[in-house]
CSV table of C-alpha atoms in Angstrom, one decimal:
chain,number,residue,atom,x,y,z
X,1,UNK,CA,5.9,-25.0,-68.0
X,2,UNK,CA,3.7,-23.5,-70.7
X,3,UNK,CA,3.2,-27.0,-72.4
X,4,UNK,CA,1.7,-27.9,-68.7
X,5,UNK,CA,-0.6,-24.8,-68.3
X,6,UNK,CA,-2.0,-25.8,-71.7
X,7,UNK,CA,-3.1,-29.5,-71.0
X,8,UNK,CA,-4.6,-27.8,-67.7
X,9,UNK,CA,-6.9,-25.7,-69.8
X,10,UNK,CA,-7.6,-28.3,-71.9
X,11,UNK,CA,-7.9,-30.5,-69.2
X,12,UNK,CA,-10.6,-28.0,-68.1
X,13,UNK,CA,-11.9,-27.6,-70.9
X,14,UNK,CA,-13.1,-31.6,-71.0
X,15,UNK,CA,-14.0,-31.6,-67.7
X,16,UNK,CA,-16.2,-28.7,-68.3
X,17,UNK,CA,-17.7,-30.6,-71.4
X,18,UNK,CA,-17.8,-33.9,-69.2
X,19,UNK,CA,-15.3,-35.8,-71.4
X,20,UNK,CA,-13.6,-38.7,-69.5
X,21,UNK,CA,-10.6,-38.3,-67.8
X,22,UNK,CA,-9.7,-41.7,-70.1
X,23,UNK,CA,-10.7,-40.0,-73.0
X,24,UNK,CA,-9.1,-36.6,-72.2
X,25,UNK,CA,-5.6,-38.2,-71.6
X,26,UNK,CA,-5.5,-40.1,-75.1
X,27,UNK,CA,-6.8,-36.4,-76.4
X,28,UNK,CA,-3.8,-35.2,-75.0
X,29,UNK,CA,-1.1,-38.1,-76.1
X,30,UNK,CA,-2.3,-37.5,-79.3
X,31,UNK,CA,-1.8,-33.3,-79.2
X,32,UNK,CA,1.2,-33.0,-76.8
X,33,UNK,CA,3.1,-36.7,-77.6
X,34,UNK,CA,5.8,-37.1,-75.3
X,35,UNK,CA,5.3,-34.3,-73.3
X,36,UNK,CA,2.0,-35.0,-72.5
X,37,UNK,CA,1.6,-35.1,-68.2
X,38,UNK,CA,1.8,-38.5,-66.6
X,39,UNK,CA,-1.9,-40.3,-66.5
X,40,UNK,CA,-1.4,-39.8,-62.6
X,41,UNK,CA,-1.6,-36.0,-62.9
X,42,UNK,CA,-4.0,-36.0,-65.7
X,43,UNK,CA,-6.6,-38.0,-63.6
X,44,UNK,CA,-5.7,-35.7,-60.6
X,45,UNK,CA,-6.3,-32.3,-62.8
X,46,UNK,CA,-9.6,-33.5,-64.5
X,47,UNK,CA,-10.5,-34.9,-61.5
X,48,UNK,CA,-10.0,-31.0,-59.9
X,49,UNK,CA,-11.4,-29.3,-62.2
X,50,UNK,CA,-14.5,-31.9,-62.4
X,51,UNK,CA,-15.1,-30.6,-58.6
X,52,UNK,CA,-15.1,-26.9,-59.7
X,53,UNK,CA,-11.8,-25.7,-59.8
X,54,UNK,CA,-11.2,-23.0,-61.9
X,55,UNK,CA,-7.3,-21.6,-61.4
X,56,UNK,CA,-4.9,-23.9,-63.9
X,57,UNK,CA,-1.9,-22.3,-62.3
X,58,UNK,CA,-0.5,-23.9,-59.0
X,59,UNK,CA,-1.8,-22.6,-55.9
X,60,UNK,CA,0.8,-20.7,-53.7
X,61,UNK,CA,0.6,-22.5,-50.3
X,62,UNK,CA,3.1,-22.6,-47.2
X,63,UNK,CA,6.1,-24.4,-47.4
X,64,UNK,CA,9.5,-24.1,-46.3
X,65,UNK,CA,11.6,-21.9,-49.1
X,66,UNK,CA,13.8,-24.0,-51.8
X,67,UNK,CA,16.9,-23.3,-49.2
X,68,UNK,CA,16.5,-22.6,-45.8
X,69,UNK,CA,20.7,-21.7,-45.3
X,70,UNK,CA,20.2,-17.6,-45.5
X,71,UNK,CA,21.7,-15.5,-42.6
X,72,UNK,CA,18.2,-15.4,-40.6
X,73,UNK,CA,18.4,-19.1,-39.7
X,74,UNK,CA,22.0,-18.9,-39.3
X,75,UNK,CA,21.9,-16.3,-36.7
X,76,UNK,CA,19.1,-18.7,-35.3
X,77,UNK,CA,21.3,-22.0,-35.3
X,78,UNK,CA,24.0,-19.6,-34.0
X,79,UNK,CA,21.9,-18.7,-31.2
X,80,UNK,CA,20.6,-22.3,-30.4
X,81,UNK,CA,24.6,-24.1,-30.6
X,82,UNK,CA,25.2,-21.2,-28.2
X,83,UNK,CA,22.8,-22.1,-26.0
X,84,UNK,CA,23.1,-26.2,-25.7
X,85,UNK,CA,26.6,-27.3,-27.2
X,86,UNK,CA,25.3,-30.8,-26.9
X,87,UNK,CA,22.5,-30.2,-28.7
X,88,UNK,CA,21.5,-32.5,-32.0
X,89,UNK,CA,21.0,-31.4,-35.7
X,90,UNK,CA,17.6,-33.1,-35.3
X,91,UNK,CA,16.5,-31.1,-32.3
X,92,UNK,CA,17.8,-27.6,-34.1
X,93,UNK,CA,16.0,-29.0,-37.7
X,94,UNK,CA,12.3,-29.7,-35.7
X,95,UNK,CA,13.1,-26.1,-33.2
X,96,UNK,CA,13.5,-23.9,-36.5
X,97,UNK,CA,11.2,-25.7,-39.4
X,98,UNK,CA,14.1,-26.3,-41.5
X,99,UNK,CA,15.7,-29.2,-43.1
X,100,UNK,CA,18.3,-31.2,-41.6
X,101,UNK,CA,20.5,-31.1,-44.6
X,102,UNK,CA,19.9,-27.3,-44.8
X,103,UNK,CA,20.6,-27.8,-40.9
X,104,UNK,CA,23.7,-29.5,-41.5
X,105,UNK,CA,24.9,-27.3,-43.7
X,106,UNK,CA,24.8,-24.3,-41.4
X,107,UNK,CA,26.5,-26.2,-38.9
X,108,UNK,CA,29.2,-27.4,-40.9
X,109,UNK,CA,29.9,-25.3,-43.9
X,110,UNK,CA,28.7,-21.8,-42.6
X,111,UNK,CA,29.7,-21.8,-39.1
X,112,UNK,CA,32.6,-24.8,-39.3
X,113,UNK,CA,31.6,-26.5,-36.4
X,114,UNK,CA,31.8,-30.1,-36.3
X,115,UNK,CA,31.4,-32.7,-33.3
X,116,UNK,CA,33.7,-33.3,-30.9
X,117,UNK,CA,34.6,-35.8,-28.0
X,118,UNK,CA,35.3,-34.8,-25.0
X,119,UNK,CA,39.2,-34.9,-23.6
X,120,UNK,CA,39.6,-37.3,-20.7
X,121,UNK,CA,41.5,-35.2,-17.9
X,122,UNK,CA,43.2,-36.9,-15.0
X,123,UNK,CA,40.9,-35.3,-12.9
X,124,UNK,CA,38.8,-32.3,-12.3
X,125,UNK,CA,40.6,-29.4,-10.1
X,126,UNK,CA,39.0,-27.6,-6.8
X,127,UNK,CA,38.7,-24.4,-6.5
X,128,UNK,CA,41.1,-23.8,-4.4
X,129,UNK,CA,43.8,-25.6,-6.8
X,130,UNK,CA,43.2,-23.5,-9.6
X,131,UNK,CA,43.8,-20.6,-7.3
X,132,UNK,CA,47.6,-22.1,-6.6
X,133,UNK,CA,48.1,-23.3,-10.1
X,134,UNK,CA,47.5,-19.3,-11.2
X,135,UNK,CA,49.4,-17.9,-8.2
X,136,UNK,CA,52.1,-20.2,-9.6
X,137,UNK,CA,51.5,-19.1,-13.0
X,138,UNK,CA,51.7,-15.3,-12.0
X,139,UNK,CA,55.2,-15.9,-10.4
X,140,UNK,CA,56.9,-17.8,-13.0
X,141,UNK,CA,55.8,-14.6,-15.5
X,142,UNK,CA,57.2,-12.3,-12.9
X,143,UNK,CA,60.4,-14.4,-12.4
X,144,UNK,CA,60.6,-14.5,-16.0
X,145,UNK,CA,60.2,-10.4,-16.7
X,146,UNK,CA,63.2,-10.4,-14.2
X,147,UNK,CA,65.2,-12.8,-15.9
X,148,UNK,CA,64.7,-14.2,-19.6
X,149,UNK,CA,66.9,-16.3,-19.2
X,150,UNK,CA,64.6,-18.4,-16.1
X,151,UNK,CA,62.1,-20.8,-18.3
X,152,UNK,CA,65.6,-22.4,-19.4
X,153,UNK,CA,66.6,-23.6,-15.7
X,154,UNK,CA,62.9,-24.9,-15.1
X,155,UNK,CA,63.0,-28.7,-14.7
X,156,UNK,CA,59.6,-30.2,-15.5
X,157,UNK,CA,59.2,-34.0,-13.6
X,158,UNK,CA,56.6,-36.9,-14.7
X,159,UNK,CA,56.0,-39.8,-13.0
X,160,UNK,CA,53.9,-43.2,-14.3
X,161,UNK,CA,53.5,-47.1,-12.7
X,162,UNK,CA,54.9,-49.6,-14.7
X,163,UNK,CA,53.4,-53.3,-14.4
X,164,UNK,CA,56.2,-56.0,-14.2
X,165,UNK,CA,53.1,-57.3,-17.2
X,166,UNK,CA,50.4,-56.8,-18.4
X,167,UNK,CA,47.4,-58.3,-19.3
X,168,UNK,CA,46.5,-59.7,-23.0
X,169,UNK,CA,43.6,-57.4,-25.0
X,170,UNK,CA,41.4,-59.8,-26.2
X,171,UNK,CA,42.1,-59.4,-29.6
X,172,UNK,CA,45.4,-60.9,-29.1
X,173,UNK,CA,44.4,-64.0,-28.0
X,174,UNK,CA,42.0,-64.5,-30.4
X,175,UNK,CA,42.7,-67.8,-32.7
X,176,UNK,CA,41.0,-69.2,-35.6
X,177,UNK,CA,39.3,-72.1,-35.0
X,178,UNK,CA,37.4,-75.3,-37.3
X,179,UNK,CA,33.7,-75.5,-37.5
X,180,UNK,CA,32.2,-77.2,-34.7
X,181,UNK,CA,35.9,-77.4,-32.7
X,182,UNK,CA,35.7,-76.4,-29.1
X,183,UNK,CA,37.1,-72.9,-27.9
X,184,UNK,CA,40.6,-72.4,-26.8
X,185,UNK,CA,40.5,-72.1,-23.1
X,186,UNK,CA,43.1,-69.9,-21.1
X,187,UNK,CA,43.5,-69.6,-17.2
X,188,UNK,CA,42.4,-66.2,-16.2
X,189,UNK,CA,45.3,-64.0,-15.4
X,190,UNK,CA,44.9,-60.4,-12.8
X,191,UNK,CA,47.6,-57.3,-13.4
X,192,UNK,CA,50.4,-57.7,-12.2
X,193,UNK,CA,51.0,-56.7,-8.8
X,194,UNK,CA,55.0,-56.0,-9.0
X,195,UNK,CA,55.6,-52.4,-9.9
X,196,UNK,CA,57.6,-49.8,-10.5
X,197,UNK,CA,57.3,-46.4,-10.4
X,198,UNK,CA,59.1,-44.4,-13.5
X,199,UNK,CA,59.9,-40.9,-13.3
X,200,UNK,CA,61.3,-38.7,-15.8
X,201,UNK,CA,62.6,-35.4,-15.5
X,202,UNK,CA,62.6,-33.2,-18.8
């Protein structure tokens, strides 16, 4: 960092004294050797200081910090998750002003959330179903304070359709075939409309 400072000033220096930016960067090869600053940022500097810049130190400006995972931002993710569950890392990153790694991060390091699907359910209950289903749930503790010995005489039934066949996925039919030969044709077949009903008692 020093070494840079120092080719600033004496970048300044030449621009001060109207030396070439050419000239000023073989000045420097020649003084600094391999650590001499890339002909890009030599040309940039001179150029700088040509138009009356006077600091050879960087200029604080606003940017985001080096790491944006500190507990203000996760109590803001925290917040935002809370809010919208569906909600992206993209949508969080641009909401906040932070990174989407540093987003990521939070998400799934910090907080140990990670994305989920959503379980497929038979079918949604009413209101007035969940009602019975805890009515029922309220006796069977009741009956079971009375007797511990009562969740061993329950008898818990399932019942399922079973097609007499069923239909081949696609993949299974699948064949491999010669360039240029025709397809593999196969009558379409429907489910089968013979079935039986299984139930099983457990």
């Amino acid at each position: 960092m020093e070494k840079r400072i120092e080719q600033r000033a004496c970048l300044k220096f030449c621009a001060s004294n109207e030396v070439t930016a050419t000239e000023s960067l073989k000045m420097l090869q020649k003084c600094f050797g391999e650590h001499t600053l890339s002909r890009s940022q030599v040309f940039s500097w001179h150029k700088a200081f040509s138009e009356g810049r006077e600091v050879v130190e960087n200029l604080p400006h606003a940017c985001r910090p080096s790491t944006s995972v500190n507990d203000s931002n996760v109590d803001k993710v925290t917040e935002r998750v809370l809010e919208n569950r569906r909600v992206g890392i993209r949508d969080i990153a641009e909401d906040l002003n932070i990174s989407y790694g540093s987003t990521q991060q939070i998400l799934n390091n910090v907080l140990g959330m990670k994305r989920v699907n959503d379980t497929l359910v038979p079918k949604d209950l009413n209101l007035l179903q969940k009602r019975r289903r805890i009515e029922i749930a309220k006796e069977m503790l009741d009956n079971l304070a009375e007797d511990p010995k009562f969740i061993k005489r329950i008898i818990t039934g399932d019942a399922a359709w079973v097609c007499e066949y069923d239909v081949d996925a696609a993949e299974k039919s699948c064949e491999k075939s010669i360039n240029n030969e025709p397809k593999p044709k196969k009558p379409r077949k429907s489910r089968s409309k013979i079935k039986v009903m299984l139930v099983v008692f457990f």
